[in-house]
PDB file of C-alpha atoms in Angstrom:
ATOM      1  CA  UNK A  80     141.423  66.896 183.199  1.00  0.00           C
ATOM      2  CA  UNK A  81     138.605  64.479 184.224  1.00  0.00           C
ATOM      3  CA  UNK A  82     136.664  62.190 181.900  1.00  0.00           C
ATOM      4  CA  UNK A  83     133.695  64.588 181.370  1.00  0.00           C
ATOM      5  CA  UNK A  84     136.010  67.509 180.655  1.00  0.00           C
ATOM      6  CA  UNK A  85     137.802  65.436 178.009  1.00  0.00           C
ATOM      7  CA  UNK A  86     134.490  64.487 176.352  1.00  0.00           C
ATOM      8  CA  UNK A  87     133.411  68.137 176.385  1.00  0.00           C
ATOM      9  CA  UNK A  88     136.734  69.212 174.851  1.00  0.00           C
ATOM     10  CA  UNK A  89     136.490  66.599 172.098  1.00  0.00           C
ATOM     11  CA  UNK A  90     132.906  67.612 171.297  1.00  0.00           C
ATOM     12  CA  UNK A  91     133.940  71.250 170.954  1.00  0.00           C
ATOM     13  CA  UNK A  92     136.936  70.268 168.798  1.00  0.00           C
ATOM     14  CA  UNK A  93     134.733  68.081 166.590  1.00  0.00           C
ATOM     15  CA  UNK A  94     132.194  70.914 166.231  1.00  0.00           C
ATOM     16  CA  UNK A  95     134.885  73.410 165.268  1.00  0.00           C
ATOM     17  CA  UNK A  96     136.400  71.026 162.709  1.00  0.00           C
ATOM     18  CA  UNK A  97     132.938  70.302 161.239  1.00  0.00           C
ATOM     19  CA  UNK A  98     132.099  73.999 161.009  1.00  0.00           C
ATOM     20  CA  UNK A  99     135.464  74.624 159.372  1.00  0.00           C
ATOM     21  CA  UNK A 100     134.874  71.916 156.754  1.00  0.00           C
ATOM     22  CA  UNK A 101     131.331  73.155 156.056  1.00  0.00           C
ATOM     23  CA  UNK A 102     132.638  76.722 155.682  1.00  0.00           C
ATOM     24  CA  UNK A 103     135.376  75.520 153.305  1.00  0.00           C
ATOM     25  CA  UNK A 104     132.848  73.644 151.124  1.00  0.00           C
ATOM     26  CA  UNK A 105     130.534  76.676 150.988  1.00  0.00           C
ATOM     27  CA  UNK A 106     133.372  79.069 150.132  1.00  0.00           C
ATOM     28  CA  UNK A 107     134.711  76.658 147.487  1.00  0.00           C
ATOM     29  CA  UNK A 108     131.260  76.316 145.892  1.00  0.00           C
ATOM     30  CA  UNK A 109     130.880  80.104 145.811  1.00  0.00           C
ATOM     31  CA  UNK A 110     134.361  80.362 144.240  1.00  0.00           C
ATOM     32  CA  UNK A 111     133.486  77.784 141.559  1.00  0.00           C
ATOM     33  CA  UNK A 112     130.224  79.577 140.782  1.00  0.00           C
ATOM     34  CA  UNK A 113     132.100  82.882 140.536  1.00  0.00           C
ATOM     35  CA  UNK A 114     134.687  81.317 138.218  1.00  0.00           C
ATOM     36  CA  UNK A 115     131.975  79.793 136.043  1.00  0.00           C
ATOM     37  CA  UNK A 116     130.141  83.126 135.854  1.00  0.00           C
ATOM     38  CA  UNK A 117     133.407  84.838 134.851  1.00  0.00           C
ATOM     39  CA  UNK A 118     134.033  82.261 132.140  1.00  0.00           C
ATOM     40  CA  UNK A 119     130.516  82.670 130.773  1.00  0.00           C
ATOM     41  CA  UNK A 120     130.817  86.464 130.866  1.00  0.00           C
ATOM     42  CA  UNK A 121     134.132  86.389 128.986  1.00  0.00           C
ATOM     43  CA  UNK A 122     132.730  83.958 126.426  1.00  0.00           C
ATOM     44  CA  UNK A 123     129.712  86.218 125.854  1.00  0.00           C
ATOM     45  CA  UNK A 124     132.049  89.210 125.477  1.00  0.00           C
ATOM     46  CA  UNK A 125     133.907  87.460 122.650  1.00  0.00           C
ATOM     47  CA  UNK A 126     130.666  86.310 121.053  1.00  0.00           C
ATOM     48  CA  UNK A 127     129.454  89.926 121.013  1.00  0.00           C
ATOM     49  CA  UNK A 128     132.752  90.948 119.417  1.00  0.00           C
ATOM     50  CA  UNK A 129     132.277  88.372 116.632  1.00  0.00           C
ATOM     51  CA  UNK A 130     128.657  89.404 116.255  1.00  0.00           C
ATOM     52  CA  UNK A 131     129.479  93.100 115.872  1.00  0.00           C
ATOM     53  CA  UNK A 132     132.817  92.908 114.026  1.00  0.00           C
ATOM     54  CA  UNK A 133     132.488  89.833 111.810  1.00  0.00           C
ATOM     55  CA  UNK A 134     128.827  88.986 111.259  1.00  0.00           C
ATOM     56  CA  UNK A 135     127.342  92.492 111.263  1.00  0.00           C
ATOM     57  CA  UNK A 136     130.133  95.064 110.967  1.00  0.00           C
ATOM     58  CA  UNK A 137     129.139  98.731 110.761  1.00  0.00           C
ATOM     59  CA  UNK A 138     131.169  99.285 107.607  1.00  0.00           C
ATOM     60  CA  UNK A 139     130.626  96.550 105.049  1.00  0.00           C
ATOM     61  CA  UNK A 140     131.877  92.971 104.887  1.00  0.00           C
ATOM     62  CA  UNK A 141     134.835  91.979 107.082  1.00  0.00           C
ATOM     63  CA  UNK A 142     136.764  88.789 107.778  1.00  0.00           C
ATOM     64  CA  UNK A 143     139.701  90.491 109.482  1.00  0.00           C
ATOM     65  CA  UNK A 144     140.278  90.169 113.216  1.00  0.00           C
ATOM     66  CA  UNK A 145     141.730  93.469 114.383  1.00  0.00           C
ATOM     67  CA  UNK A 146     145.294  94.041 115.590  1.00  0.00           C
ATOM     68  CA  UNK A 147     144.081  95.051 119.068  1.00  0.00           C
ATOM     69  CA  UNK A 148     142.480  91.610 119.441  1.00  0.00           C
ATOM     70  CA  UNK A 149     145.708  89.804 118.567  1.00  0.00           C
ATOM     71  CA  UNK A 150     147.501  91.907 121.189  1.00  0.00           C
ATOM     72  CA  UNK A 151     144.919  90.866 123.787  1.00  0.00           C
ATOM     73  CA  UNK A 152     145.367  87.222 122.866  1.00  0.00           C
ATOM     74  CA  UNK A 153     148.975  87.392 124.018  1.00  0.00           C
ATOM     75  CA  UNK A 154     147.531  87.078 127.517  1.00  0.00           C
ATOM     76  CA  UNK A 155     146.824  83.406 128.224  1.00  0.00           C
ATOM     77  CA  UNK A 156     143.798  84.297 130.376  1.00  0.00           C
ATOM     78  CA  UNK A 157     142.257  86.028 127.369  1.00  0.00           C
ATOM     79  CA  UNK A 158     143.233  83.243 124.973  1.00  0.00           C
ATOM     80  CA  UNK A 159     141.485  80.665 127.165  1.00  0.00           C
ATOM     81  CA  UNK A 160     138.035  82.179 126.519  1.00  0.00           C
ATOM     82  CA  UNK A 161     138.526  83.064 122.843  1.00  0.00           C
ATOM     83  CA  UNK A 162     138.193  79.562 121.267  1.00  0.00           C
ATOM     84  CA  UNK A 163     135.006  78.708 123.202  1.00  0.00           C
ATOM     85  CA  UNK A 164     133.246  81.738 121.758  1.00  0.00           C
ATOM     86  CA  UNK A 165     134.632  81.010 118.299  1.00  0.00           C
ATOM     87  CA  UNK A 166     133.518  77.372 118.531  1.00  0.00           C
ATOM     88  CA  UNK A 167     129.963  78.472 119.341  1.00  0.00           C
ATOM     89  CA  UNK A 168     129.785  80.003 115.856  1.00  0.00           C
ATOM     90  CA  UNK A 169     131.705  77.206 114.161  1.00  0.00           C
ATOM     91  CA  UNK A 170     129.150  74.709 115.427  1.00  0.00           C
ATOM     92  CA  UNK A 171     126.199  76.818 114.376  1.00  0.00           C
ATOM     93  CA  UNK A 172     124.614  78.206 111.234  1.00  0.00           C
ATOM     94  CA  UNK A 173     127.552  80.578 110.612  1.00  0.00           C
ATOM     95  CA  UNK A 174     130.117  77.777 110.267  1.00  0.00           C
ATOM     96  CA  UNK A 175     131.055  78.541 106.637  1.00  0.00           C
ATOM     97  CA  UNK A 176     131.612  82.212 107.399  1.00  0.00           C
ATOM     98  CA  UNK A 177     133.837  81.439 110.385  1.00  0.00           C
ATOM     99  CA  UNK A 178     135.892  78.915 108.424  1.00  0.00           C
ATOM    100  CA  UNK A 179     136.622  81.809 106.066  1.00  0.00           C
ATOM    101  CA  UNK A 180     137.576  83.924 109.095  1.00  0.00           C
ATOM    102  CA  UNK A 181     140.064  81.245 110.224  1.00  0.00           C
ATOM    103  CA  UNK A 182     141.661  80.995 106.786  1.00  0.00           C
ATOM    104  CA  UNK A 183     141.795  84.770 106.323  1.00  0.00           C
ATOM    105  CA  UNK A 184     143.504  85.294 109.711  1.00  0.00           C
ATOM    106  CA  UNK A 185     145.740  82.217 109.681  1.00  0.00           C
ATOM    107  CA  UNK A 186     148.907  84.281 109.236  1.00  0.00           C
ATOM    108  CA  UNK A 187     148.126  86.293 112.392  1.00  0.00           C
ATOM    109  CA  UNK A 188     147.359  83.097 114.302  1.00  0.00           C
ATOM    110  CA  UNK A 189     150.780  81.744 113.294  1.00  0.00           C
ATOM    111  CA  UNK A 190     152.430  84.971 114.489  1.00  0.00           C
ATOM    112  CA  UNK A 191     150.620  84.505 117.804  1.00  0.00           C
ATOM    113  CA  UNK A 192     152.010  80.958 117.950  1.00  0.00           C
ATOM    114  CA  UNK A 193     155.529  82.304 117.430  1.00  0.00           C
ATOM    115  CA  UNK A 194     154.925  84.538 120.450  1.00  0.00           C
ATOM    116  CA  UNK A 195     153.707  81.609 122.566  1.00  0.00           C
ATOM    117  CA  UNK A 196     156.731  79.537 121.517  1.00  0.00           C
ATOM    118  CA  UNK A 197     158.719  81.653 123.990  1.00  0.00           C
ATOM    119  CA  UNK A 198     156.232  81.141 126.810  1.00  0.00           C
ATOM    120  CA  UNK A 199     156.103  78.438 129.561  1.00  0.00           C
ATOM    121  CA  UNK A 200     155.087  74.853 128.770  1.00  0.00           C
ATOM    122  CA  UNK A 201     151.484  75.175 129.909  1.00  0.00           C
ATOM    123  CA  UNK A 202     150.835  78.184 127.667  1.00  0.00           C
ATOM    124  CA  UNK A 203     152.438  76.510 124.656  1.00  0.00           C
ATOM    125  CA  UNK A 204     150.417  73.379 125.340  1.00  0.00           C
ATOM    126  CA  UNK A 205     147.194  75.388 125.431  1.00  0.00           C
ATOM    127  CA  UNK A 206     147.974  77.157 122.154  1.00  0.00           C
ATOM    128  CA  UNK A 207     148.586  73.738 120.542  1.00  0.00           C
ATOM    129  CA  UNK A 208     145.296  72.442 121.969  1.00  0.00           C
ATOM    130  CA  UNK A 209     143.429  75.324 120.328  1.00  0.00           C
ATOM    131  CA  UNK A 210     145.085  74.406 117.005  1.00  0.00           C
ATOM    132  CA  UNK A 211     143.556  70.952 117.405  1.00  0.00           C
ATOM    133  CA  UNK A 212     140.089  72.560 117.476  1.00  0.00           C
ATOM    134  CA  UNK A 213     140.530  74.644 114.324  1.00  0.00           C
ATOM    135  CA  UNK A 214     138.412  73.782 111.280  1.00  0.00           C
ATOM    136  CA  UNK A 215     140.519  72.339 108.464  1.00  0.00           C
ATOM    137  CA  UNK A 216     138.924  72.758 105.048  1.00  0.00           C
ATOM    138  CA  UNK A 217     142.171  72.531 103.055  1.00  0.00           C
ATOM    139  CA  UNK A 218     145.039  70.530 104.531  1.00  0.00           C
ATOM    140  CA  UNK A 219     147.649  72.312 102.433  1.00  0.00           C
ATOM    141  CA  UNK A 220     146.880  75.640 104.177  1.00  0.00           C
ATOM    142  CA  UNK A 221     148.388  74.348 107.408  1.00  0.00           C
ATOM    143  CA  UNK A 222     151.991  73.588 106.394  1.00  0.00           C
ATOM    144  CA  UNK A 223     153.412  76.758 107.995  1.00  0.00           C
ATOM    145  CA  UNK A 224     151.443  76.290 111.227  1.00  0.00           C
ATOM    146  CA  UNK A 225     152.545  72.646 111.376  1.00  0.00           C
ATOM    147  CA  UNK A 226     156.186  73.717 110.986  1.00  0.00           C
ATOM    148  CA  UNK A 227     155.729  76.194 113.829  1.00  0.00           C
ATOM    149  CA  UNK A 228     154.269  73.524 116.119  1.00  0.00           C
ATOM    150  CA  UNK A 229     157.251  71.286 115.377  1.00  0.00           C
ATOM    151  CA  UNK A 230     159.357  73.859 117.258  1.00  0.00           C
ATOM    152  CA  UNK A 231     157.242  73.108 120.371  1.00  0.00           C
ATOM    153  CA  UNK A 232     158.058  69.384 120.272  1.00  0.00           C
ATOM    154  CA  UNK A 233     161.229  69.685 122.394  1.00  0.00           C
ATOM    155  CA  UNK A 234     159.322  71.187 125.301  1.00  0.00           C
ATOM    156  CA  UNK A 235     159.853  68.941 128.360  1.00  0.00           C
ATOM    157  CA  UNK A 236     156.117  68.766 129.086  1.00  0.00           C
ATOM    158  CA  UNK A 237     154.457  65.530 127.902  1.00  0.00           C
ATOM    159  CA  UNK A 238     151.193  67.480 127.827  1.00  0.00           C
ATOM    160  CA  UNK A 239     152.710  69.939 125.346  1.00  0.00           C
ATOM    161  CA  UNK A 240     154.174  67.189 123.137  1.00  0.00           C
ATOM    162  CA  UNK A 241     150.863  65.327 123.057  1.00  0.00           C
ATOM    163  CA  UNK A 242     148.892  68.456 122.167  1.00  0.00           C
ATOM    164  CA  UNK A 243     151.322  69.205 119.351  1.00  0.00           C
ATOM    165  CA  UNK A 244     150.941  65.665 117.968  1.00  0.00           C
ATOM    166  CA  UNK A 245     147.138  65.888 118.214  1.00  0.00           C
ATOM    167  CA  UNK A 246     147.179  69.143 116.254  1.00  0.00           C
ATOM    168  CA  UNK A 247     149.429  67.607 113.587  1.00  0.00           C
ATOM    169  CA  UNK A 248     147.086  64.599 113.247  1.00  0.00           C
ATOM    170  CA  UNK A 249     144.206  67.064 112.946  1.00  0.00           C
ATOM    171  CA  UNK A 250     145.888  69.067 110.160  1.00  0.00           C
ATOM    172  CA  UNK A 251     146.116  65.907 108.042  1.00  0.00           C
ATOM    173  CA  UNK A 252     149.652  66.449 106.726  1.00  0.00           C
ATOM    174  CA  UNK A 253     151.854  63.345 106.663  1.00  0.00           C
ATOM    175  CA  UNK A 254     155.307  64.937 106.452  1.00  0.00           C
ATOM    176  CA  UNK A 255     155.156  66.975 109.721  1.00  0.00           C
ATOM    177  CA  UNK A 256     153.962  63.892 111.625  1.00  0.00           C
ATOM    178  CA  UNK A 257     156.836  61.771 110.302  1.00  0.00           C
ATOM    179  CA  UNK A 258     159.249  64.601 111.208  1.00  0.00           C
ATOM    180  CA  UNK A 259     157.809  64.957 114.730  1.00  0.00           C
ATOM    181  CA  UNK A 260     157.996  61.228 115.481  1.00  0.00           C
ATOM    182  CA  UNK A 261     161.478  60.995 113.954  1.00  0.00           C
ATOM    183  CA  UNK A 262     162.649  63.832 116.165  1.00  0.00           C
ATOM    184  CA  UNK A 263     161.146  62.355 119.336  1.00  0.00           C
ATOM    185  CA  UNK A 264     162.662  58.978 118.533  1.00  0.00           C
ATOM    186  CA  UNK A 265     166.044  60.337 117.436  1.00  0.00           C
ATOM    187  CA  UNK A 266     166.460  62.463 120.572  1.00  0.00           C
ATOM    188  CA  UNK A 267     165.336  59.501 122.715  1.00  0.00           C
ATOM    189  CA  UNK A 268     162.313  61.313 124.090  1.00  0.00           C
ATOM    190  CA  UNK A 269     159.991  58.605 125.334  1.00  0.00           C
ATOM    191  CA  UNK A 270     156.303  58.847 124.472  1.00  0.00           C
ATOM    192  CA  UNK A 271     153.609  56.311 125.282  1.00  0.00           C
ATOM    193  CA  UNK A 272     153.267  53.893 122.302  1.00  0.00           C
ATOM    194  CA  UNK A 273     149.507  53.618 122.838  1.00  0.00           C
ATOM    195  CA  UNK A 274     149.105  57.399 122.723  1.00  0.00           C
ATOM    196  CA  UNK A 275     150.987  57.413 119.423  1.00  0.00           C
ATOM    197  CA  UNK A 276     149.064  54.549 117.780  1.00  0.00           C
ATOM    198  CA  UNK A 277     145.688  55.856 119.021  1.00  0.00           C
ATOM    199  CA  UNK A 278     146.585  59.395 117.953  1.00  0.00           C
ATOM    200  CA  UNK A 279     147.576  58.298 114.447  1.00  0.00           C
ATOM    201  CA  UNK A 280     144.113  56.774 114.056  1.00  0.00           C
ATOM    202  CA  UNK A 281     142.620  60.274 114.333  1.00  0.00           C
ATOM    203  CA  UNK A 282     144.673  61.491 111.333  1.00  0.00           C
ATOM    204  CA  UNK A 283     142.355  63.531 109.110  1.00  0.00           C
ATOM    205  CA  UNK A 284     144.324  63.240 105.856  1.00  0.00           C
ATOM    206  CA  UNK A 285     145.069  60.408 103.458  1.00  0.00           C
ATOM    207  CA  UNK A 286     145.886  57.480 105.783  1.00  0.00           C
ATOM    208  CA  UNK A 287     147.388  55.403 102.963  1.00  0.00           C
ATOM    209  CA  UNK A 288     149.932  58.140 102.264  1.00  0.00           C
ATOM    210  CA  UNK A 289     150.748  58.427 105.967  1.00  0.00           C
ATOM    211  CA  UNK A 290     151.195  54.668 106.381  1.00  0.00           C
ATOM    212  CA  UNK A 291     153.480  54.486 103.335  1.00  0.00           C
ATOM    213  CA  UNK A 292     155.712  57.289 104.633  1.00  0.00           C
ATOM    214  CA  UNK A 293     155.906  55.826 108.142  1.00  0.00           C
ATOM    215  CA  UNK A 294     156.536  52.309 106.800  1.00  0.00           C
ATOM    216  CA  UNK A 295     159.455  53.519 104.669  1.00  0.00           C
ATOM    217  CA  UNK A 296     161.045  55.089 107.753  1.00  0.00           C
ATOM    218  CA  UNK A 297     160.210  52.259 110.186  1.00  0.00           C
ATOM    219  CA  UNK A 298     163.787  50.872 110.511  1.00  0.00           C
ATOM    220  CA  UNK A 299     165.054  54.270 111.673  1.00  0.00           C
ATOM    221  CA  UNK A 300     162.764  54.548 114.709  1.00  0.00           C
ATOM    222  CA  UNK A 301     163.526  53.375 118.234  1.00  0.00           C
ATOM    223  CA  UNK A 302     161.879  50.107 119.318  1.00  0.00           C
ATOM    224  CA  UNK A 303     159.070  51.762 121.321  1.00  0.00           C
ATOM    225  CA  UNK A 304     158.150  53.889 118.326  1.00  0.00           C
ATOM    226  CA  UNK A 305     158.327  50.898 115.979  1.00  0.00           C
ATOM    227  CA  UNK A 306     155.879  49.043 118.229  1.00  0.00           C
ATOM    228  CA  UNK A 307     153.500  52.032 118.190  1.00  0.00           C
ATOM    229  CA  UNK A 308     153.679  52.303 114.380  1.00  0.00           C
ATOM    230  CA  UNK A 309     153.188  48.558 113.816  1.00  0.00           C
ATOM    231  CA  UNK A 310     150.129  48.659 116.099  1.00  0.00           C
ATOM    232  CA  UNK A 311     148.804  51.563 114.019  1.00  0.00           C
ATOM    233  CA  UNK A 312     149.392  49.642 110.770  1.00  0.00           C
ATOM    234  CA  UNK A 313     147.413  46.701 112.133  1.00  0.00           C
ATOM    235  CA  UNK A 314     144.383  48.733 113.217  1.00  0.00           C
TER     236      UNK A 314
END
């Protein structure tokens, strides 16, 4: 192969590689657009369900989410779109009505959580993340859900553990948080001290009560957890 043939070959190779990269970018952009359109379509579907079944039902006033919906939510792909649609109403003029919907259907949501407790880490983690987005009007209503999430805490995924802790901080109940941290410490499951101290700052309940309970138990935590708790006390 002479010099000009080599240059010609390299130019063709470069052109083919460039065309391949351009084609990949175009296909990827089309895929992302398709995914986004699907997400929007699924969100709108759920919003229409809430509109027709909760806000303006054909037969009188209703707060109940139907059994067929709970069955659908056992599919993680369906669950992913459900909270976005729900949040659209929670953040709007119908917030009070949808808080009532959450409280009325809390038992079914807990049953769904029991189902997801047997699923892979990623699905459990997502369920816990949705719990962190739920409106909490009365902290005491969330004791049973908090106890359920405590069963997720042994999952090997750090992502799952962190989402569980975030949900517990959000519920504003001191006892489940103390239990969760005790368990993680007692079973020598390492968790980033900064994540713990920063997470405790988001606690939505009575912080004085939480600090008192954690302080009383401080000697029984591993060193890393003690450091995290002391940093929280100082902030």
